[in-house]
Coordinates of C-alpha atoms and ligand atoms in Angstrom, one line a residue:
Chain A
M1 CA 132.5 112.8 -10.4
S2 CA 130.4 114.4 -13.1
G3 CA 127.3 112.6 -14.2
N4 CA 126.7 111.2 -11.0
M5 CA 123.3 111.2 -9.2
N6 CA 121.8 111.9 -6.1
I7 CA 118.9 109.5 -5.4
N8 CA 116.0 109.8 -2.6
L9 CA 115.4 106.3 -1.5
K10 CA 112.3 105.2 0.5
V11 CA 113.2 101.7 1.9
W12 CA 110.9 99.4 3.9
R13 CA 112.5 98.6 7.1
Q14 CA 111.3 95.7 9.2
K15 CA 113.2 94.3 12.2
N16 CA 111.7 90.8 11.6
G17 CA 108.5 88.9 10.5
K18 CA 106.7 89.9 13.8
S19 CA 107.4 93.5 13.9
Q20 CA 105.6 96.4 12.3
G21 CA 107.6 97.9 9.4
K22 CA 107.7 101.3 7.7
L23 CA 109.3 103.3 4.9
V24 CA 112.6 105.0 5.8
D25 CA 114.1 107.8 3.8
Y26 CA 117.7 107.6 2.9
K27 CA 119.6 109.9 0.6
V28 CA 122.3 108.2 -1.5
E29 CA 124.7 110.8 -3.2
G30 CA 127.2 110.4 -6.0
V31 CA 125.6 107.4 -7.5
S32 CA 127.1 106.4 -10.8
P33 CA 124.7 105.8 -13.4
D34 CA 126.5 102.7 -14.4
M35 CA 126.1 100.9 -10.9
S36 CA 123.4 98.3 -10.8
F37 CA 120.6 98.9 -8.5
L38 CA 122.0 96.4 -5.9
E39 CA 125.3 98.3 -6.0
M40 CA 123.7 101.3 -5.2
F41 CA 122.4 99.3 -2.0
D42 CA 125.9 98.2 -1.3
V43 CA 127.1 101.8 -1.1
L44 CA 124.1 102.8 1.3
N45 CA 124.6 99.8 3.3
D46 CA 128.6 100.6 3.5
R47 CA 127.6 103.9 4.9
L48 CA 125.2 102.8 7.3
V49 CA 127.8 100.3 8.6
S50 CA 130.5 103.0 9.0
E51 CA 128.1 105.3 10.7
G52 CA 127.0 102.6 13.2
K53 CA 123.6 104.2 13.7
D54 CA 121.4 102.2 11.7
E55 CA 121.7 98.5 10.8
P56 CA 122.2 97.6 7.0
I57 CA 119.4 96.9 4.9
A58 CA 118.7 93.2 4.5
F59 CA 118.2 92.2 0.9
D60 CA 118.6 88.9 -1.0
H61 CA 121.0 88.5 -3.8
D62 CA 123.2 85.9 -5.1
C63 CA 124.5 85.6 -8.6
R64 CA 124.0 89.3 -9.6
E65 CA 123.9 88.2 -13.2
G66 CA 120.1 87.8 -13.6
I67 CA 120.0 84.0 -13.3
C68 CA 119.4 83.0 -9.7
G69 CA 116.2 84.9 -9.1
M70 CA 117.2 86.0 -5.6
C71 CA 117.1 89.9 -5.9
S72 CA 113.5 90.5 -5.1
M73 CA 112.8 94.2 -5.0
Y74 CA 109.6 95.8 -5.6
I75 CA 110.6 99.2 -7.1
N76 CA 108.3 102.3 -7.7
G77 CA 105.4 99.8 -7.6
R78 CA 106.7 97.2 -9.9
P79 CA 108.9 94.1 -9.2
H80 CA 112.4 94.6 -10.4
G81 CA 111.8 98.2 -11.4
P82 CA 110.7 99.8 -14.7
N83 CA 112.5 97.7 -17.3
Q84 CA 111.3 94.8 -19.2
G85 CA 112.9 91.3 -18.8
V86 CA 115.4 92.0 -16.2
T87 CA 116.0 91.3 -12.7
T88 CA 117.0 93.9 -10.0
C89 CA 120.7 93.1 -10.4
Q90 CA 120.5 93.8 -14.1
L91 CA 118.7 97.0 -13.4
H92 CA 121.1 100.1 -13.7
M93 CA 120.8 103.4 -12.2
R94 CA 120.9 105.0 -15.6
S95 CA 117.2 104.0 -15.7
F96 CA 116.7 106.8 -13.1
K97 CA 117.2 110.6 -13.2
D98 CA 119.3 112.5 -11.0
G99 CA 117.1 113.6 -7.9
D100 CA 114.6 110.7 -8.4
T101 CA 112.5 109.4 -5.4
I102 CA 112.5 105.7 -5.5
V103 CA 110.3 103.4 -3.2
V104 CA 111.8 100.0 -2.5
E105 CA 109.4 97.3 -0.9
P106 CA 109.6 93.6 -0.3
W107 CA 107.4 91.1 -2.3
R108 CA 104.0 91.4 -0.8
A109 CA 102.1 88.0 -0.6
A110 CA 100.7 86.0 2.3
A111 CA 102.6 83.2 1.0
F112 CA 105.9 85.2 1.0
P113 CA 106.4 86.4 4.7
V114 CA 108.7 89.1 5.4
I115 CA 112.0 87.7 7.1
K116 CA 113.8 91.2 7.5
D117 CA 113.6 94.5 5.5
L118 CA 113.3 93.4 1.8
A119 CA 114.1 89.8 2.3
V120 CA 110.9 87.4 2.0
D121 CA 110.7 83.7 2.5
R122 CA 110.2 82.2 -0.9
S123 CA 110.2 78.6 0.4
A124 CA 106.6 78.3 -0.6
F125 CA 108.0 77.9 -4.3
D126 CA 110.4 75.0 -3.0
R127 CA 107.4 73.2 -1.4
I128 CA 105.5 73.4 -4.7
I129 CA 108.3 72.0 -6.6
A130 CA 108.9 69.3 -4.2
S131 CA 105.3 68.4 -4.6
G132 CA 105.8 67.5 -8.2
G133 CA 108.1 69.7 -10.2
F134 CA 110.5 66.9 -11.0
I135 CA 110.8 63.7 -13.0
S136 CA 111.8 60.4 -11.3
V137 CA 114.8 59.0 -13.0
N138 CA 116.2 55.6 -12.3
T139 CA 119.8 55.5 -11.9
G140 CA 122.0 53.8 -14.6
N141 CA 123.8 54.9 -18.0
A142 CA 122.6 57.9 -19.7
Q143 CA 120.5 56.8 -22.6
D144 CA 121.4 57.8 -26.1
A145 CA 119.8 61.3 -26.6
N146 CA 118.7 60.5 -30.0
S147 CA 116.5 57.5 -28.9
L148 CA 114.0 60.1 -27.4
P149 CA 112.6 61.9 -30.2
I150 CA 111.3 65.4 -29.2
P151 CA 109.8 67.8 -32.0
K152 CA 111.6 70.9 -32.2
D153 CA 108.7 73.0 -31.3
N154 CA 108.0 71.2 -28.2
A155 CA 111.9 71.4 -27.2
D156 CA 111.8 75.2 -27.9
E157 CA 108.8 75.9 -25.8
A158 CA 109.9 73.6 -22.9
F159 CA 113.2 75.4 -23.0
A160 CA 111.4 78.8 -22.9
A161 CA 109.3 77.6 -19.8
A162 CA 112.4 76.1 -18.3
A163 CA 113.9 79.5 -18.2
C164 CA 111.8 80.4 -15.1
I165 CA 114.4 81.3 -12.2
G166 CA 111.8 81.1 -9.3
C167 CA 111.9 84.8 -8.6
G168 CA 108.6 85.1 -7.4
A169 CA 108.2 88.6 -9.5
C170 CA 104.9 87.0 -11.1
V171 CA 103.4 86.7 -7.5
A172 CA 104.5 90.2 -6.4
A173 CA 103.1 91.7 -9.8
C174 CA 99.7 90.0 -9.5
K175 CA 96.9 91.9 -7.7
N176 CA 95.9 88.5 -6.4
S177 CA 99.3 87.2 -5.5
S178 CA 98.9 84.2 -7.5
A179 CA 101.6 81.9 -8.5
M180 CA 100.1 80.5 -11.6
L181 CA 102.8 81.6 -13.8
F182 CA 105.5 79.9 -11.7
V183 CA 103.7 76.8 -11.5
S184 CA 102.7 77.0 -15.2
A185 CA 106.4 77.2 -16.2
K186 CA 107.3 74.1 -14.5
V187 CA 104.1 72.1 -15.3
S188 CA 104.7 73.2 -19.0
Q189 CA 108.3 72.4 -19.2
L190 CA 107.7 68.8 -18.1
A191 CA 104.4 68.3 -19.9
L192 CA 106.0 69.0 -23.0
L193 CA 108.9 66.6 -22.9
P194 CA 108.7 62.7 -23.1
Q195 CA 110.7 62.5 -19.8
G196 CA 107.5 64.5 -18.0
D197 CA 104.9 62.4 -19.6
P198 CA 104.6 59.4 -17.0
E199 CA 104.0 61.8 -13.9
R200 CA 102.1 64.4 -15.7
N201 CA 98.8 63.8 -13.9
T202 CA 100.1 63.4 -10.4
R203 CA 102.5 66.4 -11.0
V204 CA 99.9 69.0 -12.0
L205 CA 97.3 67.8 -9.4
N206 CA 99.8 68.0 -6.5
M207 CA 101.4 71.3 -7.6
V208 CA 98.3 73.0 -7.6
A209 CA 97.0 71.5 -4.4
Q210 CA 100.2 72.7 -3.0
M211 CA 99.9 76.0 -4.5
D212 CA 96.5 76.5 -3.2
T213 CA 97.7 75.3 0.4
E214 CA 100.4 77.9 0.4
G215 CA 97.8 80.6 0.1
F216 CA 98.3 82.1 -3.2
G217 CA 95.5 83.8 -4.8
A218 CA 93.4 82.8 -7.8
C219 CA 94.5 83.9 -11.3
T220 CA 92.1 86.5 -12.9
N221 CA 94.3 86.4 -16.1
T222 CA 95.4 90.2 -15.7
G223 CA 98.8 89.3 -17.6
A224 CA 100.7 91.4 -14.9
C225 CA 103.0 88.3 -14.2
S226 CA 104.1 87.7 -17.7
A227 CA 104.7 91.6 -18.2
E228 CA 106.8 91.6 -15.4
C229 CA 108.5 88.2 -15.4
P230 CA 112.3 88.8 -16.1
K231 CA 112.5 85.7 -18.2
E232 CA 109.5 86.8 -20.1
I233 CA 107.4 83.6 -19.5
S234 CA 104.4 83.5 -21.5
L235 CA 100.7 83.3 -20.6
T236 CA 100.1 80.5 -22.9
N237 CA 101.8 78.2 -20.1
I238 CA 98.8 79.3 -17.9
A239 CA 96.6 78.0 -20.3
R240 CA 98.5 74.9 -20.8
L241 CA 98.3 74.6 -16.8
N242 CA 94.5 75.0 -16.8
R243 CA 94.3 72.1 -19.7
E244 CA 96.8 69.8 -17.9
Y245 CA 94.8 70.3 -14.7
F246 CA 91.4 69.5 -16.0
A247 CA 92.5 66.7 -18.2
A248 CA 94.1 65.2 -15.3
Q249 CA 90.8 65.7 -13.2
L250 CA 88.6 64.5 -15.8
G251 CA 90.6 62.0 -17.6
S252 CA 92.9 60.1 -15.3
D253 CA 92.3 57.8 -12.3
R254 CA 93.8 60.6 -9.9
S255 CA 92.3 63.4 -8.2
Chain B
M1 CA 82.1 62.5 -6.2
N2 CA 85.3 63.3 -4.3
W3 CA 87.2 64.3 -7.2
I4 CA 84.5 66.9 -8.4
T5 CA 84.4 68.8 -5.3
K6 CA 88.2 68.7 -5.3
M7 CA 88.2 70.1 -8.7
F8 CA 85.7 72.6 -8.2
S9 CA 87.1 73.9 -4.9
S10 CA 90.6 74.2 -6.3
S11 CA 91.6 77.8 -7.5
L12 CA 91.5 76.7 -11.0
G13 CA 88.1 74.9 -10.5
Q14 CA 86.7 78.1 -9.1
K15 CA 88.0 79.9 -11.9
L16 CA 86.4 77.4 -14.5
I17 CA 83.0 78.0 -12.7
M18 CA 83.5 81.6 -13.4
A19 CA 84.4 81.2 -17.0
L20 CA 81.4 78.7 -17.7
T21 CA 78.8 80.8 -16.0
G22 CA 80.3 84.0 -17.5
L23 CA 80.2 82.5 -21.1
F24 CA 76.7 81.4 -20.5
L25 CA 75.7 84.9 -19.5
C26 CA 77.3 85.8 -22.8
S27 CA 75.2 83.9 -25.0
F28 CA 72.2 85.1 -23.2
L29 CA 73.1 88.6 -24.1
I30 CA 73.1 88.0 -27.7
I31 CA 69.7 86.4 -27.5
H32 CA 68.3 89.5 -25.3
M33 CA 69.8 92.0 -27.7
V34 CA 68.4 90.4 -30.7
G35 CA 65.0 90.0 -29.2
N36 CA 64.9 93.5 -27.9
L37 CA 65.9 94.9 -31.2
Q38 CA 62.0 94.7 -31.8
L39 CA 61.6 97.7 -29.5
F40 CA 62.9 99.8 -32.4
K41 CA 60.1 98.7 -34.7
H42 CA 57.4 101.2 -35.7
D43 CA 54.6 98.9 -34.6
A44 CA 53.3 100.4 -31.4
G45 CA 55.1 97.6 -29.7
L46 CA 53.1 94.7 -30.9
A47 CA 56.2 92.5 -32.2
F48 CA 58.0 93.1 -28.8
N49 CA 54.8 92.3 -26.6
K50 CA 54.5 89.0 -28.7
Y51 CA 58.1 88.2 -28.2
A52 CA 57.5 88.8 -24.2
V53 CA 54.7 86.3 -24.4
F54 CA 56.9 83.9 -26.2
M55 CA 59.8 84.3 -24.0
T56 CA 57.6 83.8 -20.7
T57 CA 55.6 80.9 -21.8
N58 CA 57.7 78.5 -24.1
P59 CA 58.7 75.7 -21.7
L60 CA 62.1 75.3 -23.0
I61 CA 62.9 78.9 -22.7
K62 CA 61.3 79.3 -19.2
T63 CA 63.7 76.4 -18.1
T64 CA 66.6 78.0 -19.5
S65 CA 65.8 81.2 -17.9
Y66 CA 65.8 79.6 -14.5
L67 CA 69.1 78.2 -15.2
L68 CA 70.3 81.5 -16.4
Y69 CA 69.0 83.1 -12.9
A70 CA 70.9 80.6 -11.2
A71 CA 74.0 81.3 -13.2
I72 CA 73.9 84.9 -12.6
L73 CA 73.5 84.4 -8.8
F74 CA 76.3 81.8 -9.0
H75 CA 78.7 84.1 -11.2
A76 CA 78.1 87.0 -8.9
F77 CA 78.5 85.3 -5.6
K78 CA 81.6 83.2 -6.7
G79 CA 82.9 86.3 -8.2
I80 CA 82.8 88.5 -4.9
A81 CA 84.1 85.4 -2.7
L82 CA 87.0 85.3 -5.0
V83 CA 87.8 88.8 -4.7
F84 CA 87.8 88.6 -0.9
Q85 CA 89.8 85.3 -1.3
N86 CA 92.4 87.1 -3.6
K87 CA 92.6 90.1 -1.0
K88 CA 93.5 87.7 1.7
A89 CA 96.5 86.5 -0.3
R90 CA 98.1 90.0 0.2
P91 CA 97.4 91.1 3.6
V92 CA 99.9 94.0 3.6
K93 CA 99.6 96.2 0.7
Y94 CA 102.2 98.0 -1.3
Q95 CA 102.6 101.7 -0.5
A96 CA 103.6 101.9 -4.3
F97 CA 101.6 100.1 -6.7
D98 CA 101.8 100.7 -10.4
G99 CA 99.1 98.5 -11.8
K100 CA 98.6 100.3 -15.2
A101 CA 102.3 99.4 -15.9
N102 CA 101.6 95.9 -16.5
S103 CA 97.8 95.1 -16.7
H104 CA 94.6 96.7 -18.0
W105 CA 92.3 98.5 -15.8
S106 CA 89.3 96.4 -16.4
S107 CA 91.2 93.1 -15.6
R108 CA 92.0 94.6 -12.0
N109 CA 88.3 95.6 -11.6
M110 CA 86.4 92.9 -12.3
G111 CA 84.7 92.7 -9.1
I112 CA 83.7 96.5 -8.9
L113 CA 82.5 96.2 -12.5
G114 CA 80.4 93.1 -11.8
T115 CA 78.8 94.6 -8.6
I116 CA 77.6 97.7 -10.9
I117 CA 76.0 95.0 -13.3
L118 CA 74.5 93.1 -10.2
V119 CA 72.9 96.3 -9.1
F120 CA 71.7 97.1 -12.5
I121 CA 70.4 93.5 -13.0
A122 CA 68.5 93.8 -9.7
V123 CA 66.8 97.2 -10.9
H124 CA 66.2 96.0 -14.3
M125 CA 64.4 92.7 -13.2
S126 CA 62.2 94.4 -10.4
N127 CA 61.2 97.1 -13.1
F128 CA 60.2 94.8 -16.0
W129 CA 60.5 91.2 -15.2
W130 CA 58.8 91.4 -11.7
Q131 CA 56.3 93.7 -13.0
Y132 CA 55.4 91.7 -15.9
K133 CA 55.2 88.5 -14.0
F134 CA 53.7 89.7 -10.7
G135 CA 52.5 93.2 -10.9
T136 CA 49.7 94.8 -13.0
V137 CA 50.8 95.4 -16.7
P138 CA 48.1 96.8 -18.7
Y139 CA 46.6 95.3 -21.8
T140 CA 46.6 96.7 -25.3
R141 CA 44.5 95.9 -28.4
Y142 CA 46.1 95.7 -31.8
T143 CA 44.0 95.8 -34.9
E144 CA 46.1 94.8 -37.9
N145 CA 45.2 95.0 -41.4
I146 CA 46.8 91.9 -43.1
Q147 CA 46.8 93.3 -46.5
T148 CA 48.2 96.8 -45.8
G149 CA 50.3 95.9 -42.7
E150 CA 48.7 98.9 -41.0
I151 CA 48.4 98.7 -37.1
Q152 CA 46.0 100.5 -34.9
S153 CA 46.7 100.3 -31.2
D154 CA 44.1 101.0 -28.5
Y155 CA 44.8 100.8 -24.7
M156 CA 42.6 98.7 -22.9
P157 CA 41.0 100.1 -19.6
D158 CA 43.6 100.0 -16.8
N159 CA 41.2 97.5 -14.6
F160 CA 40.9 95.3 -17.9
T161 CA 42.3 91.7 -17.3
M162 CA 42.0 88.3 -18.7
N163 CA 43.3 84.8 -18.1
S164 CA 46.2 84.6 -20.8
K165 CA 48.9 87.1 -21.6
M166 CA 47.7 87.3 -25.0
E167 CA 44.7 86.4 -27.1
E168 CA 44.4 86.5 -31.1
Q169 CA 41.5 86.7 -33.5
S170 CA 41.1 87.0 -37.1
E171 CA 38.0 89.0 -38.6
G172 CA 38.2 89.0 -42.2
L173 CA 41.3 91.1 -43.2
M174 CA 41.7 92.3 -39.6
K175 CA 43.8 90.7 -37.1
V176 CA 43.1 91.5 -33.5
T177 CA 45.5 90.8 -30.8
I178 CA 45.1 91.7 -27.1
V179 CA 48.3 91.5 -25.2
K180 CA 50.0 92.6 -22.0
D181 CA 51.6 95.8 -23.0
L182 CA 55.2 95.6 -21.7
F183 CA 56.4 98.0 -24.4
R184 CA 54.3 100.6 -22.7
S185 CA 56.1 100.0 -19.3
V186 CA 59.3 100.4 -21.3
E187 CA 58.3 103.7 -23.0
L188 CA 57.3 105.0 -19.5
G189 CA 60.2 103.8 -17.7
F190 CA 62.7 105.3 -19.9
K191 CA 61.1 108.7 -19.4
E192 CA 63.0 108.8 -16.0
I193 CA 66.4 110.2 -16.5
W194 CA 68.0 108.4 -13.6
L195 CA 66.9 105.2 -14.9
V196 CA 68.5 106.1 -18.2
A197 CA 71.6 107.1 -16.5
L198 CA 71.8 103.8 -14.6
Y199 CA 71.3 101.9 -17.8
I200 CA 74.2 104.0 -19.5
I201 CA 76.6 103.4 -16.5
A202 CA 75.7 99.8 -16.3
M203 CA 76.3 99.2 -20.0
A204 CA 79.7 100.9 -19.8
A205 CA 80.6 98.8 -16.8
L206 CA 79.4 95.6 -18.9
S207 CA 81.6 96.8 -21.8
F208 CA 84.8 96.8 -19.6
H209 CA 83.8 93.6 -17.7
L210 CA 83.5 91.7 -21.0
Y211 CA 86.6 93.6 -22.7
H212 CA 88.5 91.5 -20.1
G213 CA 86.1 88.6 -19.2
F214 CA 85.5 87.2 -22.7
K215 CA 89.1 86.6 -23.5
S216 CA 89.8 85.7 -20.0
A217 CA 87.2 82.9 -19.9
F218 CA 89.0 81.2 -22.9
Q219 CA 92.5 81.4 -21.1
T220 CA 90.7 79.9 -18.1
M221 CA 89.4 77.0 -20.0
G222 CA 92.9 76.4 -21.3
L223 CA 92.1 77.9 -24.8
N224 CA 95.0 80.2 -25.9
H225 CA 96.6 79.6 -29.1
K226 CA 97.7 82.0 -32.0
K227 CA 95.5 80.0 -34.3
Y228 CA 92.3 81.4 -32.8
N229 CA 93.3 84.2 -30.2
G230 CA 92.7 86.7 -33.0
A231 CA 89.0 85.4 -33.4
I232 CA 88.7 85.5 -29.6
N233 CA 89.8 89.0 -29.3
F234 CA 87.8 90.3 -32.3
I235 CA 84.5 88.7 -30.7
G236 CA 85.2 89.7 -27.1
I237 CA 86.2 93.4 -28.1
G238 CA 83.9 93.9 -31.3
V239 CA 80.9 92.2 -30.2
F240 CA 80.9 92.2 -26.5
A241 CA 82.8 95.2 -25.5
I242 CA 81.3 97.5 -28.1
L243 CA 78.3 96.3 -30.2
I244 CA 76.4 94.7 -27.2
P245 CA 76.5 97.6 -24.5
I246 CA 76.0 100.1 -27.1
G247 CA 73.1 98.2 -28.5
F248 CA 71.5 98.0 -24.9
A249 CA 72.3 101.6 -24.1
A250 CA 70.7 102.7 -27.2
M251 CA 67.4 101.5 -26.1
P252 CA 66.8 103.6 -22.9
L253 CA 68.1 106.6 -24.9
Y254 CA 65.9 106.1 -27.9
F255 CA 62.8 106.1 -25.6
F256 CA 64.2 109.2 -23.6
I257 CA 64.6 111.1 -26.7
K258 CA 61.6 109.8 -28.6
Ligands
LIG329 C1 75.6 89.8 -18.0 C2 76.3 89.6 -16.9 C3 77.8 89.2 -17.0 C4 78.5 88.6 -17.7 C5 78.2 88.4 -19.1 C6 79.7 88.2 -17.3 C7 80.7 87.6 -17.8 C8 82.1 87.3 -17.2 C9 83.0 86.4 -17.9 C10 83.0 85.9 -19.2 C11 84.1 86.5 -17.0 C12 85.6 85.9 -17.3 C13 85.7 84.4 -16.6 C14 87.1 84.3 -16.3 O1 88.0 85.1 -16.1 O2 87.4 83.0 -16.5 C15 83.6 87.2 -15.9 C16 84.6 87.2 -14.6 C17 84.1 88.0 -13.4 N1 82.9 88.3 -13.1 FE1 81.2 88.4 -14.6 N2 79.8 88.7 -16.0 C18 78.5 89.1 -15.6 C19 78.1 89.6 -14.4 C20 78.8 89.6 -13.2 C21 78.2 90.2 -11.9 C22 77.0 90.5 -11.6 C23 79.4 89.9 -11.2 C24 79.4 90.3 -9.6 C25 78.9 90.9 -9.0 C26 80.6 89.5 -11.7 C27 81.8 89.3 -11.1 C28 82.7 88.9 -11.9 C29 84.1 88.6 -11.3 C30 84.5 89.2 -10.0 C31 85.0 88.2 -12.2 C32 86.3 87.7 -12.2 C33 86.5 86.4 -11.7 C34 87.8 86.0 -11.7 O3 88.5 86.2 -12.9 O4 88.3 85.3 -10.7 N3 80.3 89.4 -13.1 N4 82.4 87.5 -15.9
LIG330 S1 107.6 82.7 -13.9 FE1 109.0 84.6 -14.2 S2 108.5 86.0 -12.7 FE2 107.5 84.1 -12.0 S3 109.1 83.0 -10.6 FE3 109.5 82.4 -12.8 S4 111.0 83.8 -13.8 FE4 110.2 84.8 -11.9
LIG331 S1 121.0 88.2 -8.0 FE1 120.8 86.5 -9.2 S2 119.3 87.0 -10.4 FE2 119.6 88.9 -9.5

């Protein structure tokens, strides 16, 4: 086919969490520019399976439409590759050139241990959410939406924060492996809405404590997280997380 | 007590310590700059030497200066500890890492920049502060004509000493001041090219440290809003990353060239 490309991949291969990993070279030929980055990996894996010499490369993916957050790949030094505001499944090979060498690594963080190859264990995020990223709603009939007035600005900001898909690119991009952007997105979403208000103090205190327990680093405000976030979660959320946290420590009975 | 230790040992609390001590150091830089501008006066160092006496005898300023030394040490050691703690959060490094694609260089090198500043502070303090407080700084006698403002300065003999740092006497139109001559130490010190070079390198490091640090401190304190971000950026870059480092670097250069 004309216009197709040959790509040189260097992919991190690692049998399991305990073994040593290394970068392995693969040549993928006849790549269509319209393929997604994951589809290129499908082509490569098909070949590896049919050759039977090498195990297929393990990588996470699910929706392939930019909403589940599973497709964690650290591509040429950046999470989700070179483009702004997209996940790996939304990255297309037309963003690369024929003959390019592309280095693909897993997310790197003590809190995200490698399971195999490019797949990492992100359950630390689940435990952070379980520690407070929810509202407790008693069962019963749904109340009339209009009886809960929410300023439009707050609704918009909460909605923007709620767009976080828990992909972990923020952690992967941050030189400190800090999870501040992720935590701040959830804390902000709920702090901005009346439904989140009753638990706001315990929520922020517990989520920060869990974040620290999981071994994520401390934020130095480099801004790499927001720059690489596929949902473009804003740094103002991190400022709000700081405010919420210090307000809860200084102004509530809890600690 | 428990909640306080909990707050300050959390990652957010440790950052708050960095921000508060950092901004305290920033406020000091302004005072230090304004005071030291007197080095540029053409009065053989009289005003500067009087200022040095004031800064080391006024009890309020002395107390603040001890707070400042504590803040420098606290900021430096906490900062270095955080750098190592953050390195632990990523035990396996990336083979390819494109930091410049998503963040400013200075924001990724606060620890190195801070360490350069720390080395500078140590040299700077042992040169001037230690010498002034514990070493032997010679005295100079200034004879000032109150009417014409004319100042004549005479070095006292090297072995001259007295109980106080400064004594002032008026005889008719003449005002005589005998004072510890720190200005002379500054003049002499800045004839050394390596010292001048260290100052310039350190001020470059300070510039980058504060280019990121000043606005970062506000973010850490939760202050990030489009209503005032412009002002924070303007002060952070204009005053702390440009004016202050250039002003401090100009002092050794001025004496080196003079
Ligand atoms: C005049 C001297 C200094 C001033 C005015 C200053 C100011 C600041 C400010 C405003 C911050 C931002 C705090 C934040 O991000 O919340 C900061 C961060 C930092 N400073 Fe300094 N600093 C000075 C000296 C030092 C020294 C001597 C060191 C270390 C040896 C140091 C190491 C650091 C580090 C590592 C950070 C980043 C901390 C973090 O974001 O976690 N600084 N500094
Ligand atoms: S904040 Fe952005 S980068 Fe971080 S987990 Fe959420 S969507 Fe992913
Ligand atoms: S596979 Fe779901 S976001 Fe990429």
